[in-house]
Coordinates of C-alpha atoms in Angstrom, one line a residue:
V148 CA 80.3 127.1 104.7
V149 CA 77.7 125.2 106.5
K150 CA 77.4 125.0 110.3
F151 CA 75.6 121.8 111.5
R152 CA 73.8 121.6 114.8
R153 CA 73.0 118.3 116.4
T154 CA 69.4 119.4 116.9
G155 CA 69.0 119.0 113.1
E156 CA 69.1 122.8 112.4
S157 CA 71.4 124.4 109.9
S158 CA 72.5 127.9 109.3
R159 CA 74.4 129.5 106.5
S160 CA 76.5 132.6 106.9
E161 CA 76.7 134.5 103.6
E162 CA 79.4 136.7 105.0
E163 CA 81.7 133.6 105.2
D164 CA 81.0 132.5 101.6
G165 CA 84.1 134.3 100.4
I166 CA 86.3 133.0 103.1
S167 CA 86.5 129.3 102.1
G168 CA 84.7 127.6 99.2
E169 CA 86.7 124.4 99.8
H170 CA 83.8 122.3 101.2
E171 CA 80.5 123.7 99.9
V172 CA 77.3 121.8 100.7
Q173 CA 73.9 123.0 99.5
I174 CA 71.0 122.6 101.9
Q175 CA 67.5 122.2 100.7
G176 CA 65.1 122.5 103.5
V177 CA 65.7 121.4 107.1
R178 CA 67.3 118.0 107.6
T179 CA 66.1 115.9 110.6
E180 CA 69.4 113.9 110.6
L181 CA 73.0 114.7 109.8
E182 CA 74.4 113.1 106.7
P183 CA 78.0 111.9 106.2
V184 CA 80.2 114.6 104.6
E185 CA 83.3 113.5 102.7
L186 CA 86.3 115.8 103.2
G187 CA 87.7 117.1 99.9
D188 CA 91.4 116.7 100.9
G189 CA 90.8 113.3 102.5
A190 CA 92.2 114.5 105.9
A191 CA 90.4 114.1 109.2
V192 CA 89.8 117.4 111.0
P193 CA 88.2 116.3 114.2
K194 CA 88.7 119.5 116.2
E195 CA 86.6 121.4 113.8
F196 CA 83.7 119.1 114.6
A197 CA 84.2 119.5 118.4
N198 CA 82.8 123.0 118.0
P199 CA 82.9 124.7 121.4
T200 CA 80.0 127.0 120.4
D201 CA 77.6 124.0 120.0
D202 CA 74.9 123.8 122.6
T203 CA 75.5 120.0 123.0
F204 CA 78.6 117.8 122.6
M205 CA 79.4 114.1 122.7
V206 CA 82.2 112.3 124.4
E207 CA 83.9 112.0 121.0
D208 CA 83.9 115.8 120.7
A209 CA 85.3 116.3 124.1
V210 CA 88.1 113.8 123.6
E211 CA 89.0 115.4 120.3
A212 CA 88.9 118.9 121.8
I213 CA 91.0 118.1 124.8
G214 CA 93.5 116.2 122.8
F215 CA 96.5 114.1 123.8
G216 CA 98.4 115.2 126.9
K217 CA 99.7 114.3 130.4
F218 CA 96.6 112.2 131.2
Q219 CA 97.1 109.9 128.2
W220 CA 100.8 109.5 129.0
K221 CA 100.0 108.3 132.5
L222 CA 97.3 106.0 131.2
S223 CA 99.8 104.6 128.7
V224 CA 102.2 103.5 131.4
I225 CA 99.6 102.0 133.7
T226 CA 97.7 100.0 131.0
G227 CA 101.1 99.1 129.6
L228 CA 102.0 97.4 132.8
A229 CA 98.9 95.2 132.5
W230 CA 99.9 94.6 128.9
A231 CA 103.4 93.4 130.0
N232 CA 101.7 90.0 130.7
A233 CA 103.7 88.9 127.7
M234 CA 106.1 87.7 130.4
E235 CA 103.5 85.1 131.4
M236 CA 103.3 84.0 127.7
M237 CA 107.0 84.1 126.9
I238 CA 107.8 81.9 129.9
L239 CA 106.0 79.0 128.2
S240 CA 108.9 78.6 125.7
I241 CA 111.4 78.6 128.5
L242 CA 109.5 76.5 131.1
A243 CA 108.6 73.7 128.7
P244 CA 112.1 72.3 128.0
Q245 CA 113.1 72.8 131.6
L246 CA 110.2 70.7 133.0
H247 CA 110.6 68.2 130.2
C248 CA 114.0 67.4 131.6
E249 CA 113.5 68.0 135.3
W250 CA 110.2 66.1 135.6
R251 CA 110.9 63.7 132.7
L252 CA 107.7 64.6 130.9
P253 CA 106.8 63.1 127.5
S254 CA 106.3 65.5 124.6
W255 CA 102.5 65.4 124.8
Q256 CA 102.5 66.5 128.4
V257 CA 104.9 69.4 127.6
A258 CA 102.5 70.5 124.8
L259 CA 99.6 70.2 127.2
L260 CA 101.3 72.5 129.7
T261 CA 101.4 75.2 127.1
S262 CA 97.9 74.5 125.7
V263 CA 96.2 74.6 129.1
V264 CA 97.1 78.3 129.4
F265 CA 95.4 79.0 126.2
V266 CA 92.4 76.9 127.2
G267 CA 92.0 79.3 130.2
M268 CA 92.4 82.3 127.9
M269 CA 89.9 81.0 125.3
S270 CA 87.3 80.1 127.9
S271 CA 87.5 83.5 129.6
S272 CA 88.1 86.1 126.9
T273 CA 84.4 86.5 125.9
L274 CA 83.4 86.5 129.6
W275 CA 85.8 89.3 130.5
G276 CA 84.5 91.3 127.4
N277 CA 80.9 90.8 128.6
I278 CA 81.9 91.9 132.2
S279 CA 83.6 95.0 130.7
D280 CA 80.6 96.0 128.6
Q281 CA 78.1 95.3 131.5
Y282 CA 80.0 96.6 134.5
G283 CA 82.8 98.8 133.1
R284 CA 86.2 98.5 131.5
K285 CA 88.1 99.4 134.8
T286 CA 86.2 96.7 136.7
G287 CA 86.9 93.9 134.2
L288 CA 90.6 94.9 133.8
K289 CA 91.3 95.1 137.6
I290 CA 89.7 91.8 138.4
S291 CA 91.5 90.0 135.6
V292 CA 94.9 91.4 136.5
L293 CA 94.6 90.6 140.2
W294 CA 93.4 87.1 139.3
T295 CA 96.5 86.6 137.0
L296 CA 98.8 88.0 139.6
Y297 CA 97.5 85.7 142.4
Y298 CA 97.7 82.4 140.4
G299 CA 100.9 83.4 138.6
I300 CA 102.7 83.6 142.0
L301 CA 101.0 80.5 143.3
S302 CA 102.1 78.4 140.3
G303 CA 105.7 78.9 141.4
F304 CA 105.0 76.7 144.4
A305 CA 103.4 73.8 142.4
P306 CA 104.8 70.5 143.8
I307 CA 103.8 68.2 140.9
Y308 CA 102.8 68.3 137.3
S309 CA 99.1 68.1 137.9
W310 CA 99.2 71.1 140.2
I311 CA 101.2 73.3 137.8
L312 CA 98.8 72.2 135.0
V313 CA 95.8 73.5 137.0
L314 CA 97.4 76.7 138.2
R315 CA 98.8 77.7 134.8
G316 CA 95.3 77.1 133.4
L317 CA 93.9 79.6 136.0
V318 CA 96.7 82.0 135.0
G319 CA 95.4 81.7 131.4
F320 CA 91.9 82.4 132.6
G321 CA 93.0 85.7 134.1
I322 CA 95.2 86.7 131.1
G323 CA 92.0 86.4 128.9
G324 CA 90.8 89.7 130.4
V325 CA 94.0 91.7 130.0
P326 CA 93.3 92.8 126.4
Q327 CA 90.5 94.9 127.8
S328 CA 93.3 97.4 128.7
V329 CA 93.3 98.2 125.0
T330 CA 89.6 98.9 125.1
L331 CA 89.9 101.2 128.0
Y332 CA 93.0 102.9 126.5
A333 CA 91.5 103.4 123.0
E334 CA 88.4 105.1 124.4
F335 CA 90.4 108.0 125.8
L336 CA 92.5 108.6 122.7
P337 CA 91.8 111.3 120.1
M338 CA 91.4 110.0 116.5
K339 CA 94.7 111.2 115.1
A340 CA 96.7 109.7 117.9
R341 CA 94.8 106.4 118.3
A342 CA 96.7 104.1 116.0
K343 CA 100.1 105.3 117.1
C344 CA 99.3 105.1 120.8
I345 CA 97.8 101.6 120.7
L346 CA 100.9 100.5 118.8
L347 CA 103.1 102.2 121.3
I348 CA 101.4 100.4 124.2
E349 CA 102.3 97.2 122.4
V350 CA 105.9 98.2 123.1
F351 CA 105.2 97.0 126.7
W352 CA 104.4 93.6 125.2
A353 CA 107.8 93.6 123.5
L354 CA 109.5 94.9 126.7
G355 CA 107.8 92.1 128.6
T356 CA 109.2 89.4 126.3
V357 CA 112.7 90.8 126.3
F358 CA 112.7 91.2 130.1
E359 CA 111.5 87.6 130.5
V360 CA 114.4 86.3 128.5
L361 CA 116.9 88.4 130.4
L362 CA 115.3 87.4 133.7
A363 CA 115.6 83.7 132.6
V364 CA 119.3 84.1 131.8
V365 CA 119.9 85.4 135.3
V366 CA 117.4 83.3 137.3
M367 CA 117.3 79.9 135.7
P368 CA 121.0 78.8 136.3
T369 CA 120.9 80.0 140.0
L370 CA 117.4 80.2 141.5
G371 CA 115.5 77.9 139.1
W372 CA 112.2 78.0 137.3
R373 CA 110.0 78.5 140.4
W374 CA 111.6 81.9 141.1
L375 CA 111.2 82.7 137.4
L376 CA 107.5 82.2 137.7
I377 CA 107.2 84.3 140.8
L378 CA 109.4 87.2 139.5
S379 CA 107.5 87.2 136.2
A380 CA 104.5 88.6 138.0
L381 CA 106.3 91.9 138.9
P382 CA 104.6 94.1 136.2
L383 CA 101.2 93.0 137.3
L384 CA 102.2 93.7 140.9
L385 CA 103.1 97.3 139.9
F386 CA 99.7 97.6 138.1
A387 CA 97.9 96.4 141.2
G388 CA 99.5 99.2 143.2
L389 CA 98.7 101.9 140.6
C390 CA 95.2 100.9 139.3
F391 CA 93.4 103.1 141.9
W392 CA 94.3 106.0 139.6
L393 CA 92.6 104.5 136.6
P394 CA 89.3 106.3 135.7
E395 CA 86.3 104.5 134.2
S396 CA 85.8 105.1 130.4
A397 CA 83.7 108.2 129.8
R398 CA 82.2 106.5 126.8
Y399 CA 81.0 103.6 128.9
D400 CA 79.6 105.9 131.5
V401 CA 77.6 107.8 128.9
L402 CA 76.2 104.6 127.4
S403 CA 75.2 103.4 130.9
G404 CA 73.5 106.7 131.7
N405 CA 76.0 108.1 134.2
Q406 CA 76.2 111.6 132.7
E407 CA 77.7 113.2 135.8
K408 CA 80.4 110.6 136.2
A409 CA 81.4 110.9 132.5
L410 CA 81.5 114.7 132.7
A411 CA 83.6 114.5 135.8
T412 CA 86.1 112.2 134.1
L413 CA 86.3 114.5 131.0
K414 CA 86.9 117.5 133.2
R415 CA 89.6 115.7 135.0
I416 CA 91.3 114.9 131.7
A417 CA 90.9 118.5 130.6
T418 CA 92.5 119.7 133.8
E419 CA 95.5 117.3 133.6
N420 CA 96.1 118.2 130.0
G421 CA 95.6 121.9 130.5
A422 CA 92.9 122.1 127.8
P423 CA 89.5 123.7 127.8
M424 CA 86.3 121.6 127.8
P425 CA 83.7 122.1 125.0
L426 CA 80.9 124.3 126.1
G427 CA 77.3 123.1 126.3
K428 CA 75.6 119.9 127.5
L429 CA 77.0 116.4 127.3
V430 CA 74.7 114.2 125.2
V431 CA 73.8 110.9 126.9
S432 CA 72.8 108.0 124.6
R433 CA 71.8 105.4 127.2
Q434 CA 71.8 101.7 126.0
E435 CA 70.7 99.0 128.4
D436 CA 71.4 95.9 126.3
R437 CA 75.2 96.2 126.2
G438 CA 77.6 93.4 125.6
K439 CA 75.2 91.1 123.7
M440 CA 76.7 88.5 121.4
R441 CA 73.9 89.0 118.8
D442 CA 75.1 92.5 118.2
L443 CA 78.3 91.1 116.7
F444 CA 76.2 89.4 114.0
T445 CA 74.0 92.2 112.8
P446 CA 74.0 92.6 109.0
H447 CA 76.6 95.4 109.3
F448 CA 79.0 93.4 111.4
R449 CA 78.5 89.8 110.5
W450 CA 81.2 89.4 107.9
T451 CA 83.6 91.7 109.9
T452 CA 83.2 89.5 113.0
L453 CA 83.7 86.2 111.1
L454 CA 86.7 87.5 109.2
L455 CA 88.3 89.0 112.3
W456 CA 87.9 85.8 114.2
F457 CA 89.9 84.0 111.5
I458 CA 92.5 86.8 111.4
W459 CA 93.0 86.7 115.2
F460 CA 93.1 82.9 115.1
S461 CA 95.8 83.0 112.4
N462 CA 97.8 85.7 114.3
A463 CA 98.0 83.7 117.5
F464 CA 98.5 80.4 115.8
S465 CA 101.4 81.7 113.9
Y466 CA 102.9 84.0 116.5
Y467 CA 103.0 81.5 119.3
G468 CA 103.9 78.7 116.9
L469 CA 107.0 80.7 115.9
V470 CA 107.9 81.3 119.6
L471 CA 107.8 77.6 120.3
L472 CA 109.5 76.7 117.0
T473 CA 112.4 79.1 117.7
T474 CA 113.6 77.0 120.7
E475 CA 113.3 73.8 118.7
L476 CA 115.1 75.1 115.7
F477 CA 117.9 76.7 117.7
Q478 CA 118.5 73.5 119.6
A479 CA 118.9 71.6 116.3
G480 CA 120.8 74.3 114.4
D481 CA 118.6 74.4 111.2
V482 CA 115.6 72.8 109.6
C483 CA 117.7 70.0 107.9
S484 CA 119.4 69.2 111.2
I485 CA 116.1 68.9 113.1
S486 CA 114.7 66.7 110.3
S487 CA 117.7 64.3 110.5
R488 CA 117.8 64.4 114.3
R489 CA 114.2 63.3 114.6
Q490 CA 115.0 60.2 112.6
E491 CA 117.9 59.4 114.9
V492 CA 116.0 60.0 118.1
K493 CA 113.2 57.6 117.1
A494 CA 115.2 54.6 118.4
K495 CA 116.0 56.4 121.7
C496 CA 113.9 56.9 124.8
S497 CA 110.9 59.3 124.3
L498 CA 112.1 61.2 127.4
T499 CA 115.4 62.3 125.8
C500 CA 115.8 66.0 126.6
E501 CA 118.1 68.9 126.2
Y502 CA 118.3 71.9 128.5
L503 CA 118.4 75.4 127.0
T504 CA 122.1 76.6 126.6
E505 CA 123.5 80.1 127.0
E506 CA 123.6 80.3 123.2
D507 CA 120.0 79.3 122.9
Y508 CA 119.0 82.1 125.3
T509 CA 121.1 84.6 123.3
D510 CA 119.4 83.7 120.0
L511 CA 116.1 83.7 121.8
L512 CA 116.8 87.2 122.9
W513 CA 117.7 88.3 119.4
T514 CA 114.4 87.0 117.9
T515 CA 112.5 88.5 120.8
L516 CA 114.1 91.9 120.0
S517 CA 112.4 91.7 116.6
E518 CA 109.2 92.8 118.4
F519 CA 110.6 96.4 118.4
P520 CA 111.2 96.8 114.6
G521 CA 107.8 95.1 114.2
V522 CA 106.2 97.9 116.1
L523 CA 108.2 100.6 114.2
V524 CA 107.3 99.1 110.7
T525 CA 103.6 98.9 111.7
L526 CA 103.7 102.4 113.1
W527 CA 105.1 103.7 109.9
I528 CA 102.6 102.0 107.5
I529 CA 99.3 101.7 109.4
D530 CA 98.2 105.3 108.8
R531 CA 99.6 105.4 105.3
I532 CA 98.1 102.2 103.7
G533 CA 95.4 101.5 106.3
R534 CA 94.7 98.8 108.8
K535 CA 93.5 96.1 106.4
K536 CA 96.5 96.3 104.1
T537 CA 98.9 96.4 107.1
M538 CA 97.5 93.1 108.4
A539 CA 97.6 91.6 104.9
L540 CA 101.2 92.6 104.3
S541 CA 102.3 91.2 107.7
F542 CA 100.8 87.8 107.0
L543 CA 102.4 87.7 103.5
V544 CA 105.9 88.4 104.8
F545 CA 105.5 85.8 107.5
S546 CA 104.4 83.2 105.0
F547 CA 107.3 84.0 102.7
C548 CA 109.9 83.7 105.5
S549 CA 108.3 80.4 106.6
L550 CA 108.8 79.0 103.1
L551 CA 112.4 80.2 103.0
L552 CA 113.0 78.0 106.1
F553 CA 112.6 75.0 103.8
L554 CA 116.1 75.7 102.6
C555 CA 119.1 74.3 104.5
V556 CA 120.3 77.6 105.8
G557 CA 122.9 78.0 108.6
R558 CA 122.2 79.2 112.1
N559 CA 122.9 82.9 111.2
V560 CA 120.5 83.0 108.3
L561 CA 118.0 81.0 110.4
T562 CA 118.2 83.7 113.1
V563 CA 117.6 86.5 110.5
L564 CA 114.6 84.7 108.9
L565 CA 113.0 84.1 112.4
F566 CA 113.8 87.7 113.3
I567 CA 111.9 89.1 110.2
A568 CA 109.0 86.6 110.5
R569 CA 108.5 87.4 114.1
A570 CA 108.7 91.2 113.5
F571 CA 105.9 91.1 110.9
I572 CA 103.6 88.6 112.6
S573 CA 103.8 90.7 115.8
G574 CA 103.2 93.7 113.7
G575 CA 100.1 92.1 112.2
F576 CA 98.9 91.2 115.7
Q577 CA 99.4 94.9 116.8
A578 CA 97.4 96.1 113.7
A579 CA 94.5 93.8 114.7
Y580 CA 94.6 95.4 118.2
V581 CA 94.2 98.8 116.5
Y582 CA 91.5 97.8 114.1
T583 CA 89.2 95.7 116.4
P584 CA 88.4 98.4 119.0
E585 CA 87.9 100.9 116.2
V586 CA 85.4 98.8 114.2
Y587 CA 83.0 97.9 117.0
P588 CA 80.7 100.4 118.8
T589 CA 81.1 101.2 122.5
A590 CA 78.1 99.0 123.4
T591 CA 79.9 95.9 122.2
R592 CA 83.6 97.0 121.9
A593 CA 84.8 95.0 124.8
L594 CA 82.8 92.0 123.8
G595 CA 84.0 92.3 120.2
L596 CA 87.7 92.5 121.3
G597 CA 87.1 89.7 123.9
S598 CA 85.5 87.3 121.4
C599 CA 88.4 88.0 118.9
S600 CA 90.9 87.4 121.7
G601 CA 89.1 84.1 122.5
M602 CA 89.4 82.9 118.9
A603 CA 93.1 83.8 119.0
R604 CA 93.4 81.5 122.0
V605 CA 91.9 78.7 120.0
G606 CA 94.8 79.1 117.6
A607 CA 97.3 79.4 120.4
L608 CA 95.7 76.2 122.0
I609 CA 96.3 74.2 118.8
T610 CA 99.7 75.5 117.9
P611 CA 101.8 73.5 120.5
F612 CA 100.7 70.3 118.9
I613 CA 101.9 71.6 115.6
A614 CA 105.1 73.2 116.7
Q615 CA 106.1 70.5 119.2
V616 CA 104.3 67.3 118.3
M617 CA 103.9 67.4 114.5
L618 CA 107.5 68.7 114.3
E619 CA 108.6 65.3 115.4
S620 CA 107.0 63.7 112.3
S621 CA 107.7 66.3 109.7
V622 CA 109.3 69.7 110.0
Y623 CA 108.4 70.6 106.4
L624 CA 104.7 69.8 106.9
T625 CA 104.8 72.0 110.1
L626 CA 106.2 75.0 108.2
L627 CA 103.7 74.5 105.4
V628 CA 100.8 74.6 107.8
Y629 CA 101.9 77.9 109.2
S630 CA 102.6 79.4 105.8
G631 CA 99.3 78.3 104.3
C632 CA 97.3 79.6 107.3
C633 CA 98.9 83.1 106.9
L634 CA 98.2 83.2 103.2
L635 CA 94.5 82.7 103.9
A636 CA 94.6 85.3 106.7
A637 CA 96.1 87.8 104.2
L638 CA 93.1 87.2 101.9
A639 CA 90.7 87.6 104.9
S640 CA 92.3 90.9 105.8
C641 CA 91.7 92.2 102.2
F642 CA 88.1 91.2 102.3
L643 CA 87.2 93.0 105.6
P644 CA 84.3 95.3 104.6
I645 CA 85.2 98.2 106.8
E646 CA 88.4 100.3 106.8
T647 CA 88.7 102.3 110.1
K648 CA 91.6 104.6 109.1
G649 CA 90.6 108.2 109.9
R650 CA 87.3 107.2 111.5
G651 CA 85.8 108.2 114.9
L652 CA 84.6 105.6 117.4
Q653 CA 80.9 104.6 117.2
E654 CA 78.9 104.8 120.4
S655 CA 75.7 102.9 120.1
S656 CA 75.2 99.5 118.4
H657 CA 71.7 100.7 117.4
K658 CA 73.0 102.9 114.7
E659 CA 74.7 102.1 111.4
W660 CA 78.5 102.2 111.3
G661 CA 79.7 105.7 110.5
Q662 CA 76.3 107.4 111.4
E663 CA 77.9 109.2 114.4
M664 CA 81.2 110.0 112.7
V665 CA 79.7 112.7 110.6
G666 CA 82.3 114.4 108.5
R667 CA 85.1 112.7 110.4
G668 CA 86.1 110.1 107.9
S669 CA 88.2 110.3 104.8
H670 CA 86.3 107.7 102.8
S671 CA 82.9 107.6 101.2
P672 CA 80.0 106.3 103.1
G673 CA 79.8 103.3 100.8
E674 CA 83.2 102.1 101.9
S675 CA 82.2 102.0 105.6
Q676 CA 79.3 99.6 105.2
E677 CA 78.7 96.1 103.9

């Protein structure tokens, strides 16, 4: 049995030789650096590396030693409230047909109303990531949520189309920073709980979408769309009242040189969880040049970044496309009906519209509920087959269901296919939210997630013109575009060079991936680098 010290020294206890010969490592001379150790049974044993007898420890060691407890449960709820901004996204599929009828908007203006939200998100995602890397996760998240809350409520008072277009664009600008809640959350989670917890916080997204549909059923017939916009900001209002409790990420504090603040945060977590702190001195690895875009394109991350950008693009393109297609398909009954109906409507006025009926809201609710089995399926497979294969499987199932929609199925079968497709594409999105914070180091984690989120908004920006405008020309071509995009995304998932399952979080971008996760992984070093 070998005991490693971070100073580079090593000692061997001959008395312990007979106790366990499971992981024997021979030492020849003194090593100046620790080398990766592959665990024989393939299991991650992080607590054994958070050795309380070491003279120094890192934030990773402390997080693993303290474990999951009351602090993380509170953090889950508060960051989950920020993540419930799904209500601001789900409202797009409800608001579009309503304004199309009420304000007599042509189809391109309806599509633009949806796209302007994603323009705002796309333009701000990288900026919020940079702010979070430079000034702290808590700072970036608080500002973005308060921004979204303010303009979300204000958009309910828009008198004309141009006003609501600008205000919803500003809402989108704020929503671009909300994914940083995942960055903050992930940096407080121990390795074994990370994937499950990030997936469980996604439940708040699903709850937000379901609550939005239920809210629309009650509010739309009585109070109208303006009150729906105002009441949809409720989760963000709750977050604004509770965000004073949020701590800054200890990993960020260490990287920015605030050792005392990081140590105080770790002690607070240990106290709340009723767990002991590791003994010794907290190691500070200060890095000034944080949040630099060039760090995403170093030789070790170049392919990962490019492939992730396409995966995130495809996720948002397909997910939001399906959300918008659902209302169109339900109004028509099935694919064949929508195809024939488009031919009949050509001779009519371009402003012909249909309000959403109670049956449409019911079916919309059923497809929205598919978010929950999507979480459960992803939760079950992500630690079994890994992050990469989970994303690939999700894209393949979505693509297959899209192709099945070519058949002239009835409304019931249509609902089932849309249910399955949405469950898996939302599951793929959730897997991407697990993988991305894990693969980037603390110095660029928020920027990496922000840039990926920005690429997702490019997909979301384009999708209304496919799901709403192209649909008028050819429903089959529309479905083929979504299916083909997801097939390519499945291939991209398989070609990702790094599998993060069972890995610790890297701190500095100046070190190769896996260098700081000594002995923590369940894969060989060759698998973790390009």
